[in-house]
Amino acid sequence: MGVITHADLNLQPTRDDWLSPSLHQIGGTASLSIVRAATLVVAANDASDTFKAQADYICGSTAANVQIQAALDALPAGGGLVLLSEGNFDIAAQINMTTYDKLFGMGITATMLNNTISGGGYVIKVDGATDVETGDFGISGGTGGIWWASGANGVYYSSLRNIYFTGQTSVGFKYDGRWYN
Protein backbone atom coordinates (compact mmCIF):
# COMPACT_ATOMS: atom_id res chain seq x y z
CA MET A 1 0.00 0.00 0.00
CA GLY A 2 1.24 3.45 -0.86
CA VAL A 3 0.81 6.74 0.93
CA ILE A 4 -1.75 9.23 -0.33
CA THR A 5 -0.31 12.74 -0.46
CA HIS A 6 -1.77 16.09 -1.32
CA ALA A 7 -0.87 16.80 -4.95
CA ASP A 8 0.18 20.42 -4.48
CA LEU A 9 1.89 20.42 -1.10
CA ASN A 10 3.21 16.85 -1.03
CA LEU A 11 1.79 16.46 2.47
CA GLN A 12 0.04 13.49 4.06
CA PRO A 13 -3.59 14.50 4.79
CA THR A 14 -4.75 14.04 8.35
CA ARG A 15 -7.77 11.98 9.37
CA ASP A 16 -9.67 15.25 9.90
CA ASP A 17 -8.80 16.34 6.34
CA TRP A 18 -10.39 13.19 4.90
CA LEU A 19 -13.44 13.35 7.14
CA SER A 20 -14.05 17.04 6.52
CA PRO A 21 -17.05 17.86 4.30
CA SER A 22 -14.94 20.37 2.35
CA LEU A 23 -13.67 19.66 -1.13
CA HIS A 24 -10.03 18.84 -1.80
CA GLN A 25 -8.33 20.64 -4.69
CA ILE A 26 -6.33 18.59 -7.16
CA GLY A 27 -3.96 20.56 -9.37
CA GLY A 28 -5.93 23.75 -8.72
CA THR A 29 -8.75 22.88 -11.14
CA ALA A 30 -10.58 19.65 -10.42
CA SER A 31 -12.13 18.87 -7.08
CA LEU A 32 -12.73 15.63 -5.24
CA SER A 33 -15.23 14.99 -2.49
CA ILE A 34 -15.23 11.85 -0.40
CA VAL A 35 -18.68 10.30 -0.23
CA ARG A 36 -19.88 7.13 1.51
CA ALA A 37 -23.11 5.39 0.63
CA ALA A 38 -25.67 5.54 3.41
CA THR A 39 -25.99 2.26 5.30
CA LEU A 40 -27.74 2.05 8.64
CA VAL A 41 -27.84 -1.08 10.78
CA VAL A 42 -30.81 -2.10 12.95
CA ALA A 43 -30.36 -4.85 15.56
CA ALA A 44 -33.21 -7.03 16.82
CA ASN A 45 -33.79 -7.31 20.54
CA ASP A 46 -32.50 -10.91 20.41
CA ALA A 47 -29.54 -10.18 18.09
CA SER A 48 -26.03 -11.11 19.17
CA ASP A 49 -24.15 -8.70 21.42
CA THR A 50 -21.56 -8.30 18.66
CA PHE A 51 -24.20 -7.17 16.15
CA LYS A 52 -25.81 -4.83 18.72
CA ALA A 53 -22.44 -3.19 19.41
CA GLN A 54 -22.16 -2.25 15.73
CA ALA A 55 -25.78 -1.18 15.21
CA ASP A 56 -27.07 2.33 14.62
CA TYR A 57 -30.46 1.37 16.08
CA ILE A 58 -31.35 -1.33 18.64
CA CYS A 59 -34.94 -2.56 18.92
CA GLY A 60 -36.76 -3.33 22.14
CA SER A 61 -38.88 -6.43 22.62
CA THR A 62 -41.96 -4.83 20.98
CA ALA A 63 -42.64 -2.33 18.18
CA ALA A 64 -39.40 -2.86 16.25
CA ASN A 65 -41.11 -0.96 13.43
CA VAL A 66 -40.32 2.29 15.27
CA GLN A 67 -36.55 1.76 14.95
CA ILE A 68 -36.76 0.37 11.41
CA GLN A 69 -38.89 3.31 10.24
CA ALA A 70 -36.52 5.75 11.96
CA ALA A 71 -33.59 4.23 10.08
CA LEU A 72 -35.44 4.40 6.74
CA ASP A 73 -36.45 8.00 7.44
CA ALA A 74 -32.83 8.88 8.26
CA LEU A 75 -31.60 7.84 4.81
CA PRO A 76 -30.68 10.73 2.52
CA ALA A 77 -32.92 11.74 -0.39
CA GLY A 78 -30.68 9.73 -2.73
CA GLY A 79 -31.49 6.59 -0.75
CA GLY A 80 -29.44 4.01 1.01
CA LEU A 81 -29.56 0.68 2.76
CA VAL A 82 -31.09 -0.37 6.06
CA LEU A 83 -29.59 -3.69 7.14
CA LEU A 84 -31.50 -5.78 9.69
CA SER A 85 -29.61 -8.12 12.00
CA GLU A 86 -30.42 -11.75 12.60
CA GLY A 87 -33.28 -12.23 15.05
CA ASN A 88 -36.96 -11.46 15.55
CA PHE A 89 -38.50 -8.06 14.88
CA ASP A 90 -42.04 -7.66 16.26
CA ILE A 91 -43.81 -5.23 13.93
CA ALA A 92 -46.71 -3.39 15.62
CA ALA A 93 -47.38 -0.83 12.84
CA GLN A 94 -46.80 -0.65 9.10
CA ILE A 95 -43.32 0.23 7.80
CA ASN A 96 -43.44 2.64 4.85
CA MET A 97 -40.73 2.62 2.20
CA THR A 98 -40.07 5.42 -0.26
CA THR A 99 -38.06 5.91 -3.46
CA TYR A 100 -34.46 4.60 -3.33
CA ASP A 101 -34.97 2.77 0.00
CA LYS A 102 -33.35 -0.63 0.42
CA LEU A 103 -34.25 -2.95 3.32
CA PHE A 104 -32.40 -6.25 3.71
CA GLY A 105 -31.99 -8.86 6.41
CA MET A 106 -29.45 -11.62 7.03
CA GLY A 107 -31.45 -14.42 5.38
CA ILE A 108 -34.98 -15.78 5.09
CA THR A 109 -34.78 -17.79 8.30
CA ALA A 110 -32.21 -15.64 10.14
CA THR A 111 -34.19 -12.35 10.09
CA MET A 112 -37.92 -12.62 10.85
CA LEU A 113 -40.44 -9.77 10.82
CA ASN A 114 -43.34 -10.92 13.02
CA ASN A 115 -46.63 -9.19 12.19
CA THR A 116 -48.20 -8.16 15.51
CA ILE A 117 -50.29 -5.30 14.06
CA SER A 118 -53.49 -4.99 16.07
CA GLY A 119 -56.56 -5.24 13.86
CA GLY A 120 -54.54 -6.48 10.89
CA GLY A 121 -52.40 -4.79 8.30
CA TYR A 122 -49.32 -5.12 6.17
CA VAL A 123 -45.81 -5.21 7.63
CA ILE A 124 -44.34 -3.21 4.73
CA LYS A 125 -46.01 -0.83 2.28
CA VAL A 126 -44.44 0.71 -0.82
CA ASP A 127 -46.73 3.32 -2.38
CA GLY A 128 -45.87 4.99 -5.68
CA ALA A 129 -42.11 4.71 -5.16
CA THR A 130 -39.33 3.71 -7.56
CA ASP A 131 -36.00 1.95 -7.09
CA VAL A 132 -37.09 0.17 -3.90
CA GLU A 133 -35.43 -3.11 -2.95
CA THR A 134 -36.24 -5.53 -0.15
CA GLY A 135 -35.10 -9.02 0.65
CA ASP A 136 -33.35 -11.67 2.68
CA PHE A 137 -35.87 -11.90 5.51
CA GLY A 138 -39.05 -13.70 6.46
CA ILE A 139 -42.47 -12.31 7.38
CA SER A 140 -44.52 -14.29 9.85
CA GLY A 141 -48.16 -14.13 10.95
CA GLY A 142 -50.77 -11.41 10.79
CA THR A 143 -53.12 -10.64 7.95
CA GLY A 144 -50.63 -9.26 5.41
CA GLY A 145 -46.95 -9.26 4.51
CA ILE A 146 -46.00 -6.69 1.86
CA TRP A 147 -48.23 -4.33 -0.13
CA TRP A 148 -46.84 -2.59 -3.20
CA ALA A 149 -49.48 -0.02 -4.11
CA SER A 150 -49.04 1.61 -7.48
CA GLY A 151 -50.00 5.09 -6.31
CA ALA A 152 -50.17 7.87 -8.89
CA ASN A 153 -46.79 7.02 -10.40
CA GLY A 154 -46.67 3.24 -10.16
CA VAL A 155 -43.85 1.15 -8.69
CA TYR A 156 -40.92 0.94 -11.09
CA TYR A 157 -37.35 -0.42 -11.11
CA SER A 158 -37.93 -2.20 -7.81
CA SER A 159 -37.38 -5.72 -6.53
CA LEU A 160 -38.30 -8.26 -3.89
CA ARG A 161 -35.72 -11.00 -3.34
CA ASN A 162 -35.58 -14.01 -1.06
CA ILE A 163 -38.58 -13.23 1.14
CA TYR A 164 -40.28 -16.05 3.01
CA PHE A 165 -43.97 -15.55 3.85
CA THR A 166 -45.50 -17.80 6.49
CA GLY A 167 -48.69 -17.80 8.55
CA GLN A 168 -50.51 -14.85 6.98
CA THR A 169 -54.27 -15.29 7.35
CA SER A 170 -55.01 -13.22 4.24
CA VAL A 171 -52.25 -12.09 1.89
CA GLY A 172 -48.49 -12.63 1.79
CA PHE A 173 -47.76 -10.22 -1.05
CA LYS A 174 -50.14 -7.75 -2.67
CA TYR A 175 -49.41 -5.65 -5.74
CA ASP A 176 -51.92 -3.01 -6.87
CA GLY A 177 -55.03 -5.04 -6.21
CA ARG A 178 -53.51 -8.43 -6.98
CA TRP A 179 -52.48 -10.68 -4.13
CA TYR A 180 -50.31 -13.72 -3.78
CA ASN A 181 -50.01 -16.19 -0.91
XYZ file of C-alpha atoms in Angstrom:
181
model
C 0.000 0.000 0.000
C 1.242 3.449 -0.864
C 0.809 6.736 0.931
C -1.752 9.230 -0.331
C -0.308 12.738 -0.463
C -1.773 16.090 -1.319
C -0.867 16.802 -4.951
C 0.177 20.420 -4.482
C 1.890 20.416 -1.098
C 3.211 16.848 -1.028
C 1.789 16.456 2.469
C 0.045 13.488 4.059
C -3.585 14.499 4.785
C -4.747 14.042 8.352
C -7.770 11.980 9.374
C -9.673 15.245 9.897
C -8.798 16.343 6.340
C -10.385 13.185 4.903
C -13.441 13.351 7.135
C -14.052 17.040 6.520
C -17.048 17.861 4.296
C -14.941 20.368 2.352
C -13.674 19.658 -1.133
C -10.028 18.842 -1.797
C -8.328 20.635 -4.691
C -6.330 18.586 -7.162
C -3.961 20.565 -9.367
C -5.928 23.745 -8.717
C -8.747 22.879 -11.144
C -10.579 19.647 -10.418
C -12.129 18.871 -7.075
C -12.731 15.627 -5.241
C -15.228 14.990 -2.493
C -15.229 11.851 -0.402
C -18.679 10.301 -0.228
C -19.875 7.127 1.506
C -23.110 5.394 0.628
C -25.672 5.538 3.414
C -25.985 2.258 5.298
C -27.744 2.050 8.637
C -27.838 -1.082 10.783
C -30.807 -2.104 12.952
C -30.361 -4.848 15.558
C -33.206 -7.025 16.823
C -33.791 -7.314 20.544
C -32.502 -10.911 20.406
C -29.537 -10.176 18.090
C -26.033 -11.109 19.165
C -24.148 -8.695 21.415
C -21.564 -8.300 18.656
C -24.202 -7.166 16.154
C -25.814 -4.832 18.722
C -22.441 -3.192 19.412
C -22.161 -2.245 15.733
C -25.782 -1.182 15.214
C -27.067 2.333 14.622
C -30.460 1.370 16.083
C -31.352 -1.333 18.637
C -34.940 -2.564 18.921
C -36.761 -3.334 22.140
C -38.880 -6.431 22.617
C -41.956 -4.834 20.982
C -42.641 -2.330 18.182
C -39.399 -2.856 16.252
C -41.113 -0.964 13.428
C -40.316 2.293 15.269
C -36.551 1.755 14.954
C -36.758 0.365 11.410
C -38.890 3.306 10.243
C -36.518 5.753 11.956
C -33.586 4.226 10.082
C -35.440 4.402 6.737
C -36.450 8.002 7.442
C -32.825 8.884 8.264
C -31.600 7.836 4.812
C -30.676 10.733 2.521
C -32.921 11.740 -0.391
C -30.681 9.726 -2.732
C -31.488 6.592 -0.754
C -29.438 4.010 1.014
C -29.560 0.677 2.763
C -31.089 -0.365 6.063
C -29.594 -3.690 7.137
C -31.500 -5.780 9.689
C -29.606 -8.119 11.996
C -30.416 -11.749 12.602
C -33.277 -12.227 15.051
C -36.956 -11.456 15.546
C -38.499 -8.058 14.882
C -42.039 -7.661 16.263
C -43.813 -5.228 13.927
C -46.712 -3.395 15.625
C -47.378 -0.834 12.841
C -46.798 -0.654 9.103
C -43.324 0.233 7.798
C -43.445 2.636 4.845
C -40.727 2.617 2.201
C -40.066 5.424 -0.258
C -38.064 5.911 -3.457
C -34.462 4.603 -3.330
C -34.967 2.770 0.000
C -33.347 -0.630 0.423
C -34.246 -2.954 3.315
C -32.398 -6.250 3.712
C -31.992 -8.861 6.407
C -29.452 -11.615 7.029
C -31.448 -14.424 5.379
C -34.976 -15.778 5.086
C -34.778 -17.787 8.298
C -32.213 -15.641 10.142
C -34.192 -12.353 10.093
C -37.915 -12.617 10.847
C -40.444 -9.775 10.815
C -43.337 -10.915 13.025
C -46.630 -9.194 12.189
C -48.197 -8.161 15.509
C -50.288 -5.299 14.062
C -53.490 -4.987 16.066
C -56.562 -5.242 13.856
C -54.538 -6.483 10.890
C -52.401 -4.792 8.302
C -49.317 -5.118 6.175
C -45.807 -5.215 7.630
C -44.336 -3.206 4.729
C -46.013 -0.830 2.284
C -44.445 0.715 -0.818
C -46.733 3.318 -2.384
C -45.873 4.992 -5.684
C -42.110 4.712 -5.159
C -39.327 3.711 -7.559
C -36.000 1.946 -7.092
C -37.087 0.171 -3.904
C -35.429 -3.112 -2.951
C -36.236 -5.534 -0.151
C -35.097 -9.025 0.646
C -33.345 -11.671 2.677
C -35.874 -11.895 5.508
C -39.055 -13.696 6.457
C -42.473 -12.313 7.381
C -44.524 -14.294 9.851
C -48.157 -14.133 10.954
C -50.770 -11.408 10.792
C -53.115 -10.643 7.950
C -50.625 -9.255 5.411
C -46.950 -9.262 4.505
C -46.004 -6.687 1.860
C -48.228 -4.335 -0.135
C -46.836 -2.586 -3.195
C -49.481 -0.016 -4.113
C -49.044 1.613 -7.484
C -50.004 5.093 -6.306
C -50.174 7.873 -8.885
C -46.790 7.024 -10.398
C -46.667 3.241 -10.160
C -43.854 1.151 -8.687
C -40.918 0.941 -11.091
C -37.352 -0.418 -11.109
C -37.934 -2.204 -7.814
C -37.380 -5.724 -6.534
C -38.296 -8.259 -3.887
C -35.719 -11.003 -3.343
C -35.584 -14.013 -1.062
C -38.578 -13.228 1.137
C -40.281 -16.053 3.013
C -43.975 -15.549 3.850
C -45.503 -17.801 6.487
C -48.687 -17.802 8.546
C -50.513 -14.850 6.978
C -54.271 -15.290 7.345
C -55.015 -13.221 4.244
C -52.248 -12.085 1.888
C -48.491 -12.626 1.792
C -47.755 -10.218 -1.047
C -50.145 -7.746 -2.668
C -49.414 -5.647 -5.735
C -51.916 -3.012 -6.866
C -55.035 -5.037 -6.208
C -53.510 -8.431 -6.985
C -52.482 -10.684 -4.130
C -50.310 -13.717 -3.778
C -50.011 -16.188 -0.910
